[in-house]
Coordinates of C-alpha atoms in Angstrom, one line a residue:
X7 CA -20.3 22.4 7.9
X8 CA -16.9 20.5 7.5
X9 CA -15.6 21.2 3.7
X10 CA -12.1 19.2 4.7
X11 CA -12.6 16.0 4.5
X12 CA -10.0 13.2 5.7
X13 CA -10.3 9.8 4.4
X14 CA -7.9 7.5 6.2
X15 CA -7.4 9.6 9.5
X16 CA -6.5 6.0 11.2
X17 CA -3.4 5.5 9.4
X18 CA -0.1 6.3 10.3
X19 CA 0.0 10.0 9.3
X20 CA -3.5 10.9 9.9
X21 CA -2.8 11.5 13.9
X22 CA -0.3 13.9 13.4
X23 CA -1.8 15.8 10.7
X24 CA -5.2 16.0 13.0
X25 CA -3.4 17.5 15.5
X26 CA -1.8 20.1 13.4
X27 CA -5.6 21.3 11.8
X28 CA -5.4 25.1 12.8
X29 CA -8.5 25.8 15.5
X30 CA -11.7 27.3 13.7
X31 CA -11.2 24.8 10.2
X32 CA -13.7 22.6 10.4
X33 CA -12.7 18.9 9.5
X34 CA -14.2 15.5 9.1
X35 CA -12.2 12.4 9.8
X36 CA -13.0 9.0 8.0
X37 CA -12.0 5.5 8.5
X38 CA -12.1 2.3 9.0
X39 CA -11.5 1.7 12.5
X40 CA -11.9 5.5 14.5
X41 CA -10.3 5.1 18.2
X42 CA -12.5 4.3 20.7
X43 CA -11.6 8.1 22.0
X44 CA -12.9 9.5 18.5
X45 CA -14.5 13.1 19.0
X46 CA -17.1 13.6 16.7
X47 CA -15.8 14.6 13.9
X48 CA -15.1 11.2 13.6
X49 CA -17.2 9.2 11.2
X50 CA -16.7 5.1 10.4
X51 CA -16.3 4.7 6.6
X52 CA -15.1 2.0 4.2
X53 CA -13.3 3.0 1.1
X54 CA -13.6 0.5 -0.7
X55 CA -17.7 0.3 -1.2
X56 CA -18.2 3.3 0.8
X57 CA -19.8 6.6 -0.7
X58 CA -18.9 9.9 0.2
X59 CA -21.8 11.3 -1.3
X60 CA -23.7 10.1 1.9
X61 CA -20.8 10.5 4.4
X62 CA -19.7 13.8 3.9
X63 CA -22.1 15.7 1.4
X64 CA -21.0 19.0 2.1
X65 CA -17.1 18.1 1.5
X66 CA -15.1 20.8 -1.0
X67 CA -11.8 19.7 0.1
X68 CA -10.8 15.6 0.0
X69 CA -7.5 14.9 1.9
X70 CA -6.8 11.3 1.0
X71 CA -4.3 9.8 3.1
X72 CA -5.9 5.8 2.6
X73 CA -3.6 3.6 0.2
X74 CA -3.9 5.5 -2.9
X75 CA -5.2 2.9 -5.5
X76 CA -8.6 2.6 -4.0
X77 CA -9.1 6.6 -4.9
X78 CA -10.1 6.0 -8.5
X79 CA -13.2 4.0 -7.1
X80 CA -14.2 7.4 -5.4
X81 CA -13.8 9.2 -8.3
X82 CA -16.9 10.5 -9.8
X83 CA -20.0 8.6 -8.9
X84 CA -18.9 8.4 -5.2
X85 CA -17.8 11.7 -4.4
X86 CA -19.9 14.4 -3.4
X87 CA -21.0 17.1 -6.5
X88 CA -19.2 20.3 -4.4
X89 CA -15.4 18.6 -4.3
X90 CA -12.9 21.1 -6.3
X91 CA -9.9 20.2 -4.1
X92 CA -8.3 16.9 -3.9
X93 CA -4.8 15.9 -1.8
X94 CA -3.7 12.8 -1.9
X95 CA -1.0 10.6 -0.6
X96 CA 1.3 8.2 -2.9
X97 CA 4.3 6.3 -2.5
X98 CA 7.4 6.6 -3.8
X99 CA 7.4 2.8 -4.5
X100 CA 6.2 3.9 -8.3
X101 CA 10.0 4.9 -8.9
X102 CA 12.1 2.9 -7.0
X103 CA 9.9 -0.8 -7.3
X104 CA 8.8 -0.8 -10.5
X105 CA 11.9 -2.4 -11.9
X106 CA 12.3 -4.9 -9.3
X107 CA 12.8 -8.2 -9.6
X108 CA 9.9 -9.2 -7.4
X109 CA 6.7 -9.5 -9.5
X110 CA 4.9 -8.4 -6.0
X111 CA 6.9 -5.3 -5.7
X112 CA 6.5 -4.4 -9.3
X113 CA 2.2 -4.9 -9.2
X114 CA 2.6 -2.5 -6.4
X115 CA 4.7 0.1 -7.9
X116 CA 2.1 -0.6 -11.3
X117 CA -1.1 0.3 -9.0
X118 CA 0.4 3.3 -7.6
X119 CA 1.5 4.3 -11.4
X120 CA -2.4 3.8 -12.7
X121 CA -3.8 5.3 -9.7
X122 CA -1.9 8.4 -10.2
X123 CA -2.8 8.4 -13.9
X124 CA -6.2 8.2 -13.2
X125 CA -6.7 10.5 -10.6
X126 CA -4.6 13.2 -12.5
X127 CA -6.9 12.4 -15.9
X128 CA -10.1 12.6 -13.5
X129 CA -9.4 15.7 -12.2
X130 CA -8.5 17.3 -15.2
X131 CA -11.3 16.4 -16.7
X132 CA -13.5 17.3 -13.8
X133 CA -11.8 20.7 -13.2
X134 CA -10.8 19.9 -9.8
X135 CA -7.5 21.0 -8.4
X136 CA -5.2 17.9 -7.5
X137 CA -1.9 17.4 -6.1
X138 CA -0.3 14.3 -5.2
X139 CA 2.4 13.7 -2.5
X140 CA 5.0 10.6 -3.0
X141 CA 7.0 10.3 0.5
X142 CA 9.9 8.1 1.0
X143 CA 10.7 5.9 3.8
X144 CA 8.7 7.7 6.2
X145 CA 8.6 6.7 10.2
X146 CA 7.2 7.6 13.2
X147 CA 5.1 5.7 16.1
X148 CA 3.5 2.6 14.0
X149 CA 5.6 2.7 11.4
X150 CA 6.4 -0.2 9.2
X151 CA 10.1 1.0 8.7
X152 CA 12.0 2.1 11.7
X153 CA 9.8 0.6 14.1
X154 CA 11.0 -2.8 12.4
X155 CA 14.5 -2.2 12.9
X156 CA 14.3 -1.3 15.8
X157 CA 12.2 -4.0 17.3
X158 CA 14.6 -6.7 15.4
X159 CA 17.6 -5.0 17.2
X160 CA 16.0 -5.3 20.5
X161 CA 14.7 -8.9 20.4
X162 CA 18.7 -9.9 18.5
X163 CA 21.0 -7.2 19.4
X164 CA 22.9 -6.9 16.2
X165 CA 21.5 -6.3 12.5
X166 CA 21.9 -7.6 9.1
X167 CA 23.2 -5.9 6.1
X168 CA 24.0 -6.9 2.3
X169 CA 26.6 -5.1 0.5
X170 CA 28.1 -3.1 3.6
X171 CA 24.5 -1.1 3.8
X172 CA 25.6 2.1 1.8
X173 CA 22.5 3.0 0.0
X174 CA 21.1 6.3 0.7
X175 CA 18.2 7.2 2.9
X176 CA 15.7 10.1 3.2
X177 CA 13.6 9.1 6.7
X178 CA 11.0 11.3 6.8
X179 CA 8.8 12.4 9.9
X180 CA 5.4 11.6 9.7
X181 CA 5.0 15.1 11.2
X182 CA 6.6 16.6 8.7
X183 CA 4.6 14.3 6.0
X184 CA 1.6 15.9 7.9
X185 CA 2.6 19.5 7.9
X186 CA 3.4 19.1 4.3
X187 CA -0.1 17.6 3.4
X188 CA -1.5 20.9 5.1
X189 CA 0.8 23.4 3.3
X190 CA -0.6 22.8 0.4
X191 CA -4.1 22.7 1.0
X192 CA -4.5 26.2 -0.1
X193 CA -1.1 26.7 -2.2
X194 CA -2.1 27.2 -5.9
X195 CA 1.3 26.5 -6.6
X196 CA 0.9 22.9 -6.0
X197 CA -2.5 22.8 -7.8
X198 CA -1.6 19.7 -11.0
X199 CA 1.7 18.8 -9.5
X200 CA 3.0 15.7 -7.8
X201 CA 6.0 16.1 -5.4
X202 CA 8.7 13.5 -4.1
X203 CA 9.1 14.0 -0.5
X204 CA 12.5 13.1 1.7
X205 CA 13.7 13.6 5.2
X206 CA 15.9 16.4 5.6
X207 CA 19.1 14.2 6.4
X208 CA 20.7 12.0 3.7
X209 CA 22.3 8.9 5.6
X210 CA 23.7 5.3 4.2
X211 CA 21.1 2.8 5.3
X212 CA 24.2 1.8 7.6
X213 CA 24.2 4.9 9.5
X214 CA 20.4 5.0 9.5
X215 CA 20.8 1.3 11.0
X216 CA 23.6 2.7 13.9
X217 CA 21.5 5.1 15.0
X218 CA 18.8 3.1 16.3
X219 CA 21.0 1.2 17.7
X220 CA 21.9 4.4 19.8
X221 CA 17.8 5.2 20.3
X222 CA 17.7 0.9 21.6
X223 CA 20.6 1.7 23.8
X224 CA 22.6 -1.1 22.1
X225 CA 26.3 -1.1 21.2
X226 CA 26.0 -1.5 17.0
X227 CA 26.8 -5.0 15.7
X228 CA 26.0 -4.6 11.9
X229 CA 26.6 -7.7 10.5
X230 CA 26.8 -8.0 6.9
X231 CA 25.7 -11.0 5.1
X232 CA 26.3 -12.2 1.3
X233 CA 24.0 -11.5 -1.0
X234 CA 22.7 -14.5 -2.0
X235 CA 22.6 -16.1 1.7
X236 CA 20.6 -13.0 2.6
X237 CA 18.1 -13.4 -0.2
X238 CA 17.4 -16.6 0.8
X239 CA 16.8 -16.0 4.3
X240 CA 14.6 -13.5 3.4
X241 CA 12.5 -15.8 0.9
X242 CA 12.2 -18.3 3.9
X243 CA 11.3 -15.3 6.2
X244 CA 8.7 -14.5 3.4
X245 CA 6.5 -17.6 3.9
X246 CA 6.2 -16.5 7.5
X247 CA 2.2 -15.5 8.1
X248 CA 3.8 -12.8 10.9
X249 CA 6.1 -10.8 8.1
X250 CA 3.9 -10.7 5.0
X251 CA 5.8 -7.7 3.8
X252 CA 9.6 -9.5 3.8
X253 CA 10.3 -9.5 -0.1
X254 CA 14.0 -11.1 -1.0
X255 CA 14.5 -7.8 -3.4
X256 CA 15.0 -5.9 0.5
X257 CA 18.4 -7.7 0.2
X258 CA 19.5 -5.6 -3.2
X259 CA 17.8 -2.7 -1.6
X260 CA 20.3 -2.1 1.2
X261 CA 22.8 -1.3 -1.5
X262 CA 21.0 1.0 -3.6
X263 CA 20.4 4.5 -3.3
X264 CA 17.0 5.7 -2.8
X265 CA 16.6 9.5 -2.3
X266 CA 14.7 12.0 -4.3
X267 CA 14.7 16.0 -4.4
X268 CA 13.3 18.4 -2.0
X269 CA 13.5 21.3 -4.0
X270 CA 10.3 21.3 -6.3
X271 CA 8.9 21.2 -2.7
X272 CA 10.5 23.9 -0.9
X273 CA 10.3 26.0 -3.5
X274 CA 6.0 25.7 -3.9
X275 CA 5.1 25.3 -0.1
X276 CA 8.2 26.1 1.8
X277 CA 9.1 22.4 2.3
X278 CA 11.3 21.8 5.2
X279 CA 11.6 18.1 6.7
X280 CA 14.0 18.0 10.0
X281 CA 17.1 15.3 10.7
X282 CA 16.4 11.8 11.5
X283 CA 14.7 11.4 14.9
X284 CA 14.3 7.6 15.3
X285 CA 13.4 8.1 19.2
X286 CA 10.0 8.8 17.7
X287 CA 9.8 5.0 17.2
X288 CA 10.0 4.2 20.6
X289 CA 6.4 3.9 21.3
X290 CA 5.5 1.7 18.4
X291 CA 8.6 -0.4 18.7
X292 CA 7.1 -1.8 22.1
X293 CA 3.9 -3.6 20.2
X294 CA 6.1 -5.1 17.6
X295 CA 8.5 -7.1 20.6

């Protein structure tokens, strides 16, 4: 019988969490596209019209690591009668985009806002113990971060900036993003809570920039570019069907400081993200050349 239910086990983070599952838990991974490797705890499932009722009836425990606004659809008539445990993963796009001046980027950050509403009202309602996790920039192989970078630098050898690049970073391991979806699994602490998650190293986006530079083997050339000039690249860039995410509010972003606190986190489940590694890009670099 497998309680612990995944939904989204494809995605970036759900390969490193799988691998951290302690031997003897029983777990059930679900997705939309399982690797052609997939053990059998692997199951093919569709979020969006999917029902876990007939996927995974015996589930207690949903660990929901799919884009967060299609968990409301779940809620209720699609999810089996036993869950009393629900993790789920959000973004901390709800803070730091839902000002911006890009009506795009603010419908995000407004879906990640009513999804959290809802799934907070739902399980109060329902009795059922939530708690929601909002990482930051978070990288690793695949990523839609670092990897970036990373590949730009390689295919140009020098990297633009606006406004000298001295906003803050938290990079955060998917790893550690993992092993913090698992601590608190069973943590009653974090039962009705949401938690901002960072790396552990604060670095401008400069020095975040320089040292993939290092991890490319490149000498850094950090160019930085006007404002305006690089806000119109960017809407040009935009149009572009091969970068759909390029938004010309990245520009402001380089500038601005976007970190949050650890320590609501260490203190419940003992929270406790390493430096930046951007090596760990390597591998997912090479499919974005």
């Amino acid at each position: 019988m497998s309680e612990l239910v995944i939904l989204g086990g494809s995605g970036l983070v759900g390969s490193d969490l799988i691998r951290l599952i302690p031997a003897g838990r029983p777990f059930l991974v679900l997705g939309r596209n399982p690797p052609p490797s997939a053990p059998s705890s692997w199951k093919p499932f569709d979020p969006i019209h999917g029902d876990l009722r007939t996927a995974a009836p015996e589930a207690r425990v949903l660990l929901h690591l799919a884009p967060l606004p299609l968990l409301p659809g779940l809620l209720g008539r699609k999810l089996p009668p036993g869950i009393n445990r629900i993790v789920a993963l959000g973004s901390t796009s709800s803070r730091f985009k839902r000002d911006s001046g890009s009506g795009r980027e603010r419908r995000i950050a407004q879906e990640q806002i009513e999804a959290e509403a809802a799934i907070a009202e739902w399980a109060e309602r329902m009795r059922v113990a939530w708690t929601l996790l909002r990482p930051t920039l978070t990288y690793g192989a695949r990523d839609r971060n670092i990897t970036r970078i990373l590949s730009f630098i390689r295919r140009f050898r020098f990297f633009p900036v606006t406004g000298g690049g001295l906003g803050l970073r938290q990079p955060l391991d998917v790893s550690d993003l993992a092993k913090g979806c698992l601590a608190v699994l069973d943590n009653p602490k974090t039962y009705g809570r949401s938690y901002d998650l960072g790396g552990g190293e604060t670095l401008t986006y400069r020095a975040m920039v320089e040292r993939v530079f290092a991890v490319a083997g490149r000498t850094p050339r950090i160019v930085n570019v006007p404002r305006t000039v690089a806000r119109a690249g960017l809407r040009v860039m935009a149009h572009h069907p091969r970068w759909p995410f390029i938004d010309p509010e990245m520009a402001d972003r380089m500038s601005a400081d976007l970190v949050v606190d650890n320590a609501p986190a260490q203190d419940d489940f003992a929270f406790a993200p390493g430096p930046f590694r951007p090596e760990r890009c390597l591998e997912g670099a090479r499919s974005h050349v």
